[in-house]
PDB file of C-alpha atoms in Angstrom:
ATOM      1  CA  UNK A1462     -11.585   2.001  10.113  1.00  0.00           C
ATOM      2  CA  UNK A1463     -10.744   0.449   6.856  1.00  0.00           C
ATOM      3  CA  UNK A1464     -13.203  -1.415   4.702  1.00  0.00           C
ATOM      4  CA  UNK A1465     -13.167  -5.182   5.280  1.00  0.00           C
ATOM      5  CA  UNK A1466     -12.342  -7.552   2.551  1.00  0.00           C
ATOM      6  CA  UNK A1467     -13.469 -11.047   2.392  1.00  0.00           C
ATOM      7  CA  UNK A1468     -10.770 -13.197   3.016  1.00  0.00           C
ATOM      8  CA  UNK A1469     -11.245 -15.335  -0.011  1.00  0.00           C
ATOM      9  CA  UNK A1470     -10.804 -12.611  -2.196  1.00  0.00           C
ATOM     10  CA  UNK A1471      -7.443 -11.906  -3.702  1.00  0.00           C
ATOM     11  CA  UNK A1472      -6.209  -8.143  -4.467  1.00  0.00           C
ATOM     12  CA  UNK A1473      -6.731  -8.797  -8.160  1.00  0.00           C
ATOM     13  CA  UNK A1474     -10.295  -9.769  -7.457  1.00  0.00           C
ATOM     14  CA  UNK A1475     -10.796  -6.358  -5.674  1.00  0.00           C
ATOM     15  CA  UNK A1476      -9.247  -4.284  -8.292  1.00  0.00           C
ATOM     16  CA  UNK A1477     -11.200  -5.975 -11.225  1.00  0.00           C
ATOM     17  CA  UNK A1478     -14.513  -5.582  -9.312  1.00  0.00           C
ATOM     18  CA  UNK A1479     -13.656  -2.090  -8.652  1.00  0.00           C
ATOM     19  CA  UNK A1480     -13.018  -1.462 -12.362  1.00  0.00           C
ATOM     20  CA  UNK A1481     -16.416  -3.034 -13.216  1.00  0.00           C
ATOM     21  CA  UNK A1482     -17.837  -0.392 -10.651  1.00  0.00           C
ATOM     22  CA  UNK A1483     -18.705  -2.500  -7.726  1.00  0.00           C
ATOM     23  CA  UNK A1484     -19.078  -0.007  -4.627  1.00  0.00           C
ATOM     24  CA  UNK A1485     -17.794  -2.250  -1.971  1.00  0.00           C
ATOM     25  CA  UNK A1486     -14.720  -3.020  -4.045  1.00  0.00           C
ATOM     26  CA  UNK A1487     -14.141   0.453  -4.780  1.00  0.00           C
ATOM     27  CA  UNK A1488     -14.232   1.300  -1.025  1.00  0.00           C
ATOM     28  CA  UNK A1489     -11.990  -1.643  -0.264  1.00  0.00           C
ATOM     29  CA  UNK A1490      -9.530  -0.340  -2.999  1.00  0.00           C
ATOM     30  CA  UNK A1491      -9.599   3.605  -1.903  1.00  0.00           C
ATOM     31  CA  UNK A1492      -9.245   2.369   1.825  1.00  0.00           C
ATOM     32  CA  UNK A1493      -6.257   0.197   1.156  1.00  0.00           C
ATOM     33  CA  UNK A1494      -4.335   1.852  -1.683  1.00  0.00           C
ATOM     34  CA  UNK A1495      -5.015   5.511  -2.176  1.00  0.00           C
ATOM     35  CA  UNK A1496      -2.851   6.131   0.896  1.00  0.00           C
ATOM     36  CA  UNK A1497       0.210   4.631  -0.838  1.00  0.00           C
ATOM     37  CA  UNK A1498      -0.784   6.598  -4.102  1.00  0.00           C
ATOM     38  CA  UNK A1499      -0.899   9.872  -1.810  1.00  0.00           C
ATOM     39  CA  UNK A1500       2.341   9.183  -0.125  1.00  0.00           C
ATOM     40  CA  UNK A1501       4.374   8.739  -3.460  1.00  0.00           C
ATOM     41  CA  UNK A1502       2.741  11.716  -5.002  1.00  0.00           C
ATOM     42  CA  UNK A1503       3.050  13.755  -1.936  1.00  0.00           C
ATOM     43  CA  UNK A1504       6.739  13.055  -2.135  1.00  0.00           C
ATOM     44  CA  UNK A1505       7.223  13.696  -5.837  1.00  0.00           C
ATOM     45  CA  UNK A1506       5.545  16.902  -5.676  1.00  0.00           C
ATOM     46  CA  UNK A1507       6.689  18.417  -2.499  1.00  0.00           C
ATOM     47  CA  UNK A1508       7.368  22.032  -3.125  1.00  0.00           C
ATOM     48  CA  UNK A1509       6.079  21.958  -6.726  1.00  0.00           C
ATOM     49  CA  UNK A1510       2.960  23.447  -8.084  1.00  0.00           C
ATOM     50  CA  UNK A1511       1.446  19.953  -8.754  1.00  0.00           C
ATOM     51  CA  UNK A1512       1.028  19.676  -4.866  1.00  0.00           C
ATOM     52  CA  UNK A1513      -2.275  21.514  -5.296  1.00  0.00           C
ATOM     53  CA  UNK A1514      -3.477  18.860  -7.703  1.00  0.00           C
ATOM     54  CA  UNK A1515      -2.567  16.241  -5.293  1.00  0.00           C
ATOM     55  CA  UNK A1516      -6.180  15.219  -4.400  1.00  0.00           C
ATOM     56  CA  UNK A1517      -7.511  15.320  -7.868  1.00  0.00           C
ATOM     57  CA  UNK A1518      -4.861  13.188  -8.948  1.00  0.00           C
ATOM     58  CA  UNK A1519      -5.591  10.569  -5.956  1.00  0.00           C
ATOM     59  CA  UNK A1520      -9.191  10.704  -7.047  1.00  0.00           C
ATOM     60  CA  UNK A1521      -8.330  10.057 -10.834  1.00  0.00           C
ATOM     61  CA  UNK A1522      -6.630   6.772  -9.789  1.00  0.00           C
ATOM     62  CA  UNK A1523     -10.014   5.532  -8.293  1.00  0.00           C
ATOM     63  CA  UNK A1524     -12.603   7.104 -10.943  1.00  0.00           C
ATOM     64  CA  UNK A1525     -10.506   7.286 -14.187  1.00  0.00           C
ATOM     65  CA  UNK A1526      -7.383   4.734 -13.885  1.00  0.00           C
ATOM     66  CA  UNK A1527      -9.749   1.595 -12.817  1.00  0.00           C
ATOM     67  CA  UNK A1528     -12.036   1.938 -15.562  1.00  0.00           C
ATOM     68  CA  UNK A1529     -11.717  -0.846 -18.486  1.00  0.00           C
ATOM     69  CA  UNK A1530     -10.566   2.018 -20.763  1.00  0.00           C
ATOM     70  CA  UNK A1531      -7.982   2.937 -18.199  1.00  0.00           C
ATOM     71  CA  UNK A1532      -5.090   1.229 -16.502  1.00  0.00           C
ATOM     72  CA  UNK A1533      -6.916  -1.863 -16.199  1.00  0.00           C
ATOM     73  CA  UNK A1534      -7.373  -2.303 -19.939  1.00  0.00           C
ATOM     74  CA  UNK A1535      -3.871  -3.187 -20.195  1.00  0.00           C
ATOM     75  CA  UNK A1536      -3.947  -6.187 -17.805  1.00  0.00           C
ATOM     76  CA  UNK A1537      -3.792  -9.628 -18.874  1.00  0.00           C
ATOM     77  CA  UNK A1538      -6.421 -11.025 -16.808  1.00  0.00           C
ATOM     78  CA  UNK A1539      -4.904 -14.520 -16.596  1.00  0.00           C
ATOM     79  CA  UNK A1540      -1.317 -13.812 -15.885  1.00  0.00           C
ATOM     80  CA  UNK A1541      -1.439 -10.305 -14.132  1.00  0.00           C
ATOM     81  CA  UNK A1542       1.418 -10.371 -12.189  1.00  0.00           C
ATOM     82  CA  UNK A1543       2.687  -8.353  -9.497  1.00  0.00           C
ATOM     83  CA  UNK A1544      -0.441  -6.058  -8.023  1.00  0.00           C
ATOM     84  CA  UNK A1545       2.269  -3.771  -6.532  1.00  0.00           C
ATOM     85  CA  UNK A1546       3.886  -3.058 -10.054  1.00  0.00           C
ATOM     86  CA  UNK A1547       0.644  -2.519 -11.454  1.00  0.00           C
ATOM     87  CA  UNK A1548      -0.519   0.156  -8.875  1.00  0.00           C
ATOM     88  CA  UNK A1549       3.008   1.661  -9.098  1.00  0.00           C
ATOM     89  CA  UNK A1550       2.606   1.955 -12.854  1.00  0.00           C
ATOM     90  CA  UNK A1551      -0.833   3.390 -12.583  1.00  0.00           C
ATOM     91  CA  UNK A1552       0.199   6.100  -9.940  1.00  0.00           C
ATOM     92  CA  UNK A1553       3.320   7.227 -11.907  1.00  0.00           C
ATOM     93  CA  UNK A1554       1.264   7.251 -15.098  1.00  0.00           C
ATOM     94  CA  UNK A1555      -1.176   9.656 -13.241  1.00  0.00           C
ATOM     95  CA  UNK A1556       1.636  11.937 -12.068  1.00  0.00           C
ATOM     96  CA  UNK A1557       3.243  12.171 -15.359  1.00  0.00           C
ATOM     97  CA  UNK A1558      -0.232  13.120 -17.127  1.00  0.00           C
ATOM     98  CA  UNK A1559      -0.670  15.728 -14.472  1.00  0.00           C
ATOM     99  CA  UNK A1560       2.672  17.056 -14.877  1.00  0.00           C
ATOM    100  CA  UNK A1561       2.306  17.235 -18.676  1.00  0.00           C
ATOM    101  CA  UNK A1562      -0.735  19.138 -18.311  1.00  0.00           C
ATOM    102  CA  UNK A1563       0.838  21.790 -16.077  1.00  0.00           C
ATOM    103  CA  UNK A1564       3.784  22.113 -18.465  1.00  0.00           C
ATOM    104  CA  UNK A1565       1.550  22.432 -21.613  1.00  0.00           C
ATOM    105  CA  UNK A1566      -0.228  25.280 -19.731  1.00  0.00           C
ATOM    106  CA  UNK A1567       2.841  27.020 -18.932  1.00  0.00           C
ATOM    107  CA  UNK A1568       4.183  26.821 -22.588  1.00  0.00           C
ATOM    108  CA  UNK A1569       2.803  29.541 -24.431  1.00  0.00           C
ATOM    109  CA  UNK A1570       5.381  30.015 -27.303  1.00  0.00           C
ATOM    110  CA  UNK A1571       8.568  28.260 -28.597  1.00  0.00           C
ATOM    111  CA  UNK A1572      10.863  30.484 -26.791  1.00  0.00           C
ATOM    112  CA  UNK A1573       9.390  29.555 -23.562  1.00  0.00           C
ATOM    113  CA  UNK A1574       9.647  25.861 -24.554  1.00  0.00           C
ATOM    114  CA  UNK A1575      13.405  26.340 -25.393  1.00  0.00           C
ATOM    115  CA  UNK A1576      14.191  27.804 -22.027  1.00  0.00           C
ATOM    116  CA  UNK A1577      12.330  25.259 -19.964  1.00  0.00           C
ATOM    117  CA  UNK A1578      14.450  22.332 -22.150  1.00  0.00           C
ATOM    118  CA  UNK A1579      17.618  24.093 -21.363  1.00  0.00           C
ATOM    119  CA  UNK A1580      16.796  23.758 -17.397  1.00  0.00           C
ATOM    120  CA  UNK A1581      14.914  20.107 -17.435  1.00  0.00           C
ATOM    121  CA  UNK A1582      16.805  17.642 -15.259  1.00  0.00           C
ATOM    122  CA  UNK A1583      19.339  15.270 -16.906  1.00  0.00           C
ATOM    123  CA  UNK A1584      18.172  11.662 -17.592  1.00  0.00           C
ATOM    124  CA  UNK A1585      20.416  10.653 -14.734  1.00  0.00           C
ATOM    125  CA  UNK A1586      18.971  13.047 -12.326  1.00  0.00           C
ATOM    126  CA  UNK A1587      15.443  11.882 -13.268  1.00  0.00           C
ATOM    127  CA  UNK A1588      16.290   8.014 -12.933  1.00  0.00           C
ATOM    128  CA  UNK A1589      17.528   8.965  -9.523  1.00  0.00           C
ATOM    129  CA  UNK A1590      14.547  10.856  -8.405  1.00  0.00           C
ATOM    130  CA  UNK A1591      12.429   7.963  -9.641  1.00  0.00           C
ATOM    131  CA  UNK A1592      14.489   5.546  -7.673  1.00  0.00           C
ATOM    132  CA  UNK A1593      13.901   7.710  -4.510  1.00  0.00           C
ATOM    133  CA  UNK A1594      10.348   7.938  -5.180  1.00  0.00           C
ATOM    134  CA  UNK A1595       9.881   4.196  -5.736  1.00  0.00           C
ATOM    135  CA  UNK A1596      11.461   3.782  -2.285  1.00  0.00           C
ATOM    136  CA  UNK A1597       8.794   5.957  -0.966  1.00  0.00           C
ATOM    137  CA  UNK A1598       6.164   3.929  -2.662  1.00  0.00           C
ATOM    138  CA  UNK A1599       7.528   0.808  -1.396  1.00  0.00           C
ATOM    139  CA  UNK A1600       7.583   1.972   2.098  1.00  0.00           C
ATOM    140  CA  UNK A1601       4.221   2.989   2.061  1.00  0.00           C
ATOM    141  CA  UNK A1602       2.976  -0.242   0.264  1.00  0.00           C
ATOM    142  CA  UNK A1603       4.869  -2.156   3.190  1.00  0.00           C
ATOM    143  CA  UNK A1604       2.816  -0.014   5.765  1.00  0.00           C
ATOM    144  CA  UNK A1605      -0.347  -0.909   3.965  1.00  0.00           C
ATOM    145  CA  UNK A1606       0.490  -4.461   4.172  1.00  0.00           C
ATOM    146  CA  UNK A1607       1.199  -4.340   7.833  1.00  0.00           C
ATOM    147  CA  UNK A1608      -1.961  -2.429   8.392  1.00  0.00           C
ATOM    148  CA  UNK A1609      -4.095  -4.849   6.768  1.00  0.00           C
ATOM    149  CA  UNK A1610      -2.605  -7.712   8.435  1.00  0.00           C
ATOM    150  CA  UNK A1611      -3.234  -6.229  11.863  1.00  0.00           C
ATOM    151  CA  UNK A1612      -6.713  -5.310  10.935  1.00  0.00           C
ATOM    152  CA  UNK A1613      -7.321  -8.877   9.950  1.00  0.00           C
ATOM    153  CA  UNK A1614      -5.862 -10.353  13.178  1.00  0.00           C
ATOM    154  CA  UNK A1615      -7.787  -7.926  15.273  1.00  0.00           C
ATOM    155  CA  UNK A1616     -11.231  -9.027  13.529  1.00  0.00           C
ATOM    156  CA  UNK A1617     -10.182 -12.673  13.744  1.00  0.00           C
ATOM    157  CA  UNK A1618      -9.403 -12.287  17.640  1.00  0.00           C
ATOM    158  CA  UNK A1619     -12.468 -10.120  18.248  1.00  0.00           C
ATOM    159  CA  UNK A1620     -14.424 -12.832  16.583  1.00  0.00           C
ATOM    160  CA  UNK A1621     -12.660 -15.548  18.645  1.00  0.00           C
ATOM    161  CA  UNK A1622     -12.755 -13.667  22.195  1.00  0.00           C
ATOM    162  CA  UNK A1623     -10.886 -15.088  25.001  1.00  0.00           C
ATOM    163  CA  UNK A1624      -6.927 -15.674  24.671  1.00  0.00           C
ATOM    164  CA  UNK A1625      -6.786 -14.736  21.025  1.00  0.00           C
ATOM    165  CA  UNK A1626      -8.280 -11.313  21.775  1.00  0.00           C
ATOM    166  CA  UNK A1627      -5.796 -10.879  24.683  1.00  0.00           C
ATOM    167  CA  UNK A1628      -3.077 -11.930  22.427  1.00  0.00           C
ATOM    168  CA  UNK A1629      -4.261  -9.411  19.797  1.00  0.00           C
ATOM    169  CA  UNK A1630      -4.422  -6.620  22.235  1.00  0.00           C
ATOM    170  CA  UNK A1631      -0.909  -7.435  23.722  1.00  0.00           C
ATOM    171  CA  UNK A1632       0.503  -7.249  20.232  1.00  0.00           C
ATOM    172  CA  UNK A1633      -1.215  -3.845  19.678  1.00  0.00           C
ATOM    173  CA  UNK A1634      -0.088  -2.285  23.076  1.00  0.00           C
ATOM    174  CA  UNK A1635       3.464  -3.664  22.763  1.00  0.00           C
ATOM    175  CA  UNK A1636       4.371  -2.778  19.183  1.00  0.00           C
ATOM    176  CA  UNK A1637       1.902   0.100  18.058  1.00  0.00           C
ATOM    177  CA  UNK A1638       1.631   1.515  21.328  1.00  0.00           C
ATOM    178  CA  UNK A1639       5.347   0.782  22.421  1.00  0.00           C
ATOM    179  CA  UNK A1640       4.560  -0.184  25.842  1.00  0.00           C
ATOM    180  CA  UNK A1641       7.037  -2.594  27.576  1.00  0.00           C
ATOM    181  CA  UNK A1642       6.017  -6.145  27.440  1.00  0.00           C
ATOM    182  CA  UNK A1643       5.394  -6.451  31.112  1.00  0.00           C
ATOM    183  CA  UNK A1644       3.103  -3.531  31.070  1.00  0.00           C
ATOM    184  CA  UNK A1645       1.142  -4.417  28.036  1.00  0.00           C
ATOM    185  CA  UNK A1646       0.616  -7.728  29.480  1.00  0.00           C
ATOM    186  CA  UNK A1647      -0.636  -6.313  32.667  1.00  0.00           C
ATOM    187  CA  UNK A1648      -3.168  -4.169  30.388  1.00  0.00           C
ATOM    188  CA  UNK A1649      -4.426  -7.101  28.705  1.00  0.00           C
ATOM    189  CA  UNK A1650      -4.871  -9.381  32.041  1.00  0.00           C
ATOM    190  CA  UNK A1651      -2.195 -11.818  30.965  1.00  0.00           C
ATOM    191  CA  UNK A1652       0.246 -13.029  33.983  1.00  0.00           C
ATOM    192  CA  UNK A1653       3.738 -11.884  33.901  1.00  0.00           C
ATOM    193  CA  UNK A1654       5.161 -15.355  33.614  1.00  0.00           C
ATOM    194  CA  UNK A1655       3.054 -16.057  30.507  1.00  0.00           C
ATOM    195  CA  UNK A1656       3.902 -12.731  28.634  1.00  0.00           C
ATOM    196  CA  UNK A1657       6.534 -14.174  26.624  1.00  0.00           C
ATOM    197  CA  UNK A1658       4.868 -17.315  25.711  1.00  0.00           C
ATOM    198  CA  UNK A1659       1.621 -15.048  24.655  1.00  0.00           C
ATOM    199  CA  UNK A1660       3.671 -12.714  22.478  1.00  0.00           C
ATOM    200  CA  UNK A1661       5.244 -15.571  20.940  1.00  0.00           C
ATOM    201  CA  UNK A1662       1.977 -16.893  19.926  1.00  0.00           C
ATOM    202  CA  UNK A1663       0.829 -13.400  18.739  1.00  0.00           C
ATOM    203  CA  UNK A1664       3.627 -12.957  16.573  1.00  0.00           C
ATOM    204  CA  UNK A1665       2.965 -16.378  15.033  1.00  0.00           C
ATOM    205  CA  UNK A1666      -0.472 -15.459  14.224  1.00  0.00           C
ATOM    206  CA  UNK A1667       0.602 -12.373  12.867  1.00  0.00           C
ATOM    207  CA  UNK A1668       3.060 -13.977  10.663  1.00  0.00           C
ATOM    208  CA  UNK A1669       0.531 -16.390   9.360  1.00  0.00           C
ATOM    209  CA  UNK A1670      -2.023 -13.534   8.351  1.00  0.00           C
ATOM    210  CA  UNK A1671       0.904 -11.601   7.121  1.00  0.00           C
ATOM    211  CA  UNK A1672       1.954 -14.539   4.574  1.00  0.00           C
ATOM    212  CA  UNK A1673      -1.622 -14.654   3.273  1.00  0.00           C
ATOM    213  CA  UNK A1674      -1.817 -11.088   2.451  1.00  0.00           C
ATOM    214  CA  UNK A1675       1.705 -10.851   0.801  1.00  0.00           C
ATOM    215  CA  UNK A1676       0.520 -14.067  -1.300  1.00  0.00           C
ATOM    216  CA  UNK A1677      -2.634 -12.194  -2.306  1.00  0.00           C
ATOM    217  CA  UNK A1678      -0.797  -8.951  -2.995  1.00  0.00           C
ATOM    218  CA  UNK A1679       2.280 -10.301  -4.709  1.00  0.00           C
ATOM    219  CA  UNK A1680       2.945 -12.595  -7.681  1.00  0.00           C
ATOM    220  CA  UNK A1681       5.832 -14.569  -6.295  1.00  0.00           C
ATOM    221  CA  UNK A1682       7.372 -18.060  -5.565  1.00  0.00           C
ATOM    222  CA  UNK A1683       7.713 -19.643  -2.107  1.00  0.00           C
ATOM    223  CA  UNK A1684      11.133 -18.309  -1.777  1.00  0.00           C
ATOM    224  CA  UNK A1685      10.379 -14.540  -2.654  1.00  0.00           C
ATOM    225  CA  UNK A1686       7.480 -14.932  -0.216  1.00  0.00           C
ATOM    226  CA  UNK A1687       9.490 -15.751   2.598  1.00  0.00           C
ATOM    227  CA  UNK A1688      11.900 -13.139   1.808  1.00  0.00           C
ATOM    228  CA  UNK A1689       9.212 -10.579   1.919  1.00  0.00           C
ATOM    229  CA  UNK A1690       7.455 -11.638   5.269  1.00  0.00           C
ATOM    230  CA  UNK A1691      10.981 -11.713   6.933  1.00  0.00           C
ATOM    231  CA  UNK A1692      11.750  -8.379   5.919  1.00  0.00           C
ATOM    232  CA  UNK A1693       8.277  -7.064   6.852  1.00  0.00           C
ATOM    233  CA  UNK A1694       8.616  -8.818  10.219  1.00  0.00           C
ATOM    234  CA  UNK A1695      11.811  -7.032  11.096  1.00  0.00           C
ATOM    235  CA  UNK A1696      10.976  -4.784  13.936  1.00  0.00           C
TER     236      UNK A1696
END
């Protein structure tokens, strides 16, 4: 179960509080965003020696890069921009530092350095690799948004009980458990002839919370927000 965030807090509120050492904010940051970092680093280092340092690198993001003398130090706290871009830059920076340390440890003399320089990937290859890795990051980021939205919807539905709780369960069974709508409705105690209507309401409730989550995470205008939500809601 992920750590809950107060609904009035933006993701920048959380990251700045985490940087200041707030334990609840750090727990929330770790639960939401370290899986995104782990997915990126795992894809970047698959089959490479750095994979052994993956968990250390993930922890560095939390314990070092969030400090005021780390990645947060570069922030303009009034116009912070996209949280996703900030996190991607932090994760990539940690990856590059880890790789630089690994390379430095291997270079014992100038001859070794010259050999490695001759087999280094071209700039075009590096850019292509980075584009693929950014896709991995963005996919993990999207999954984290959808999971947070589902968590918020489930928490609100549980608090409300009754029909909202049944709709939340219906949504989970149909989309997460992949049950046919009729079977999912039966499992939730929803009459068959009401299944379509209740599903439409559940999707609308999900979309409302999704828009709120995306707005908190992304610095974007209304049109961009519409596009983000439409892409995420494609099933």
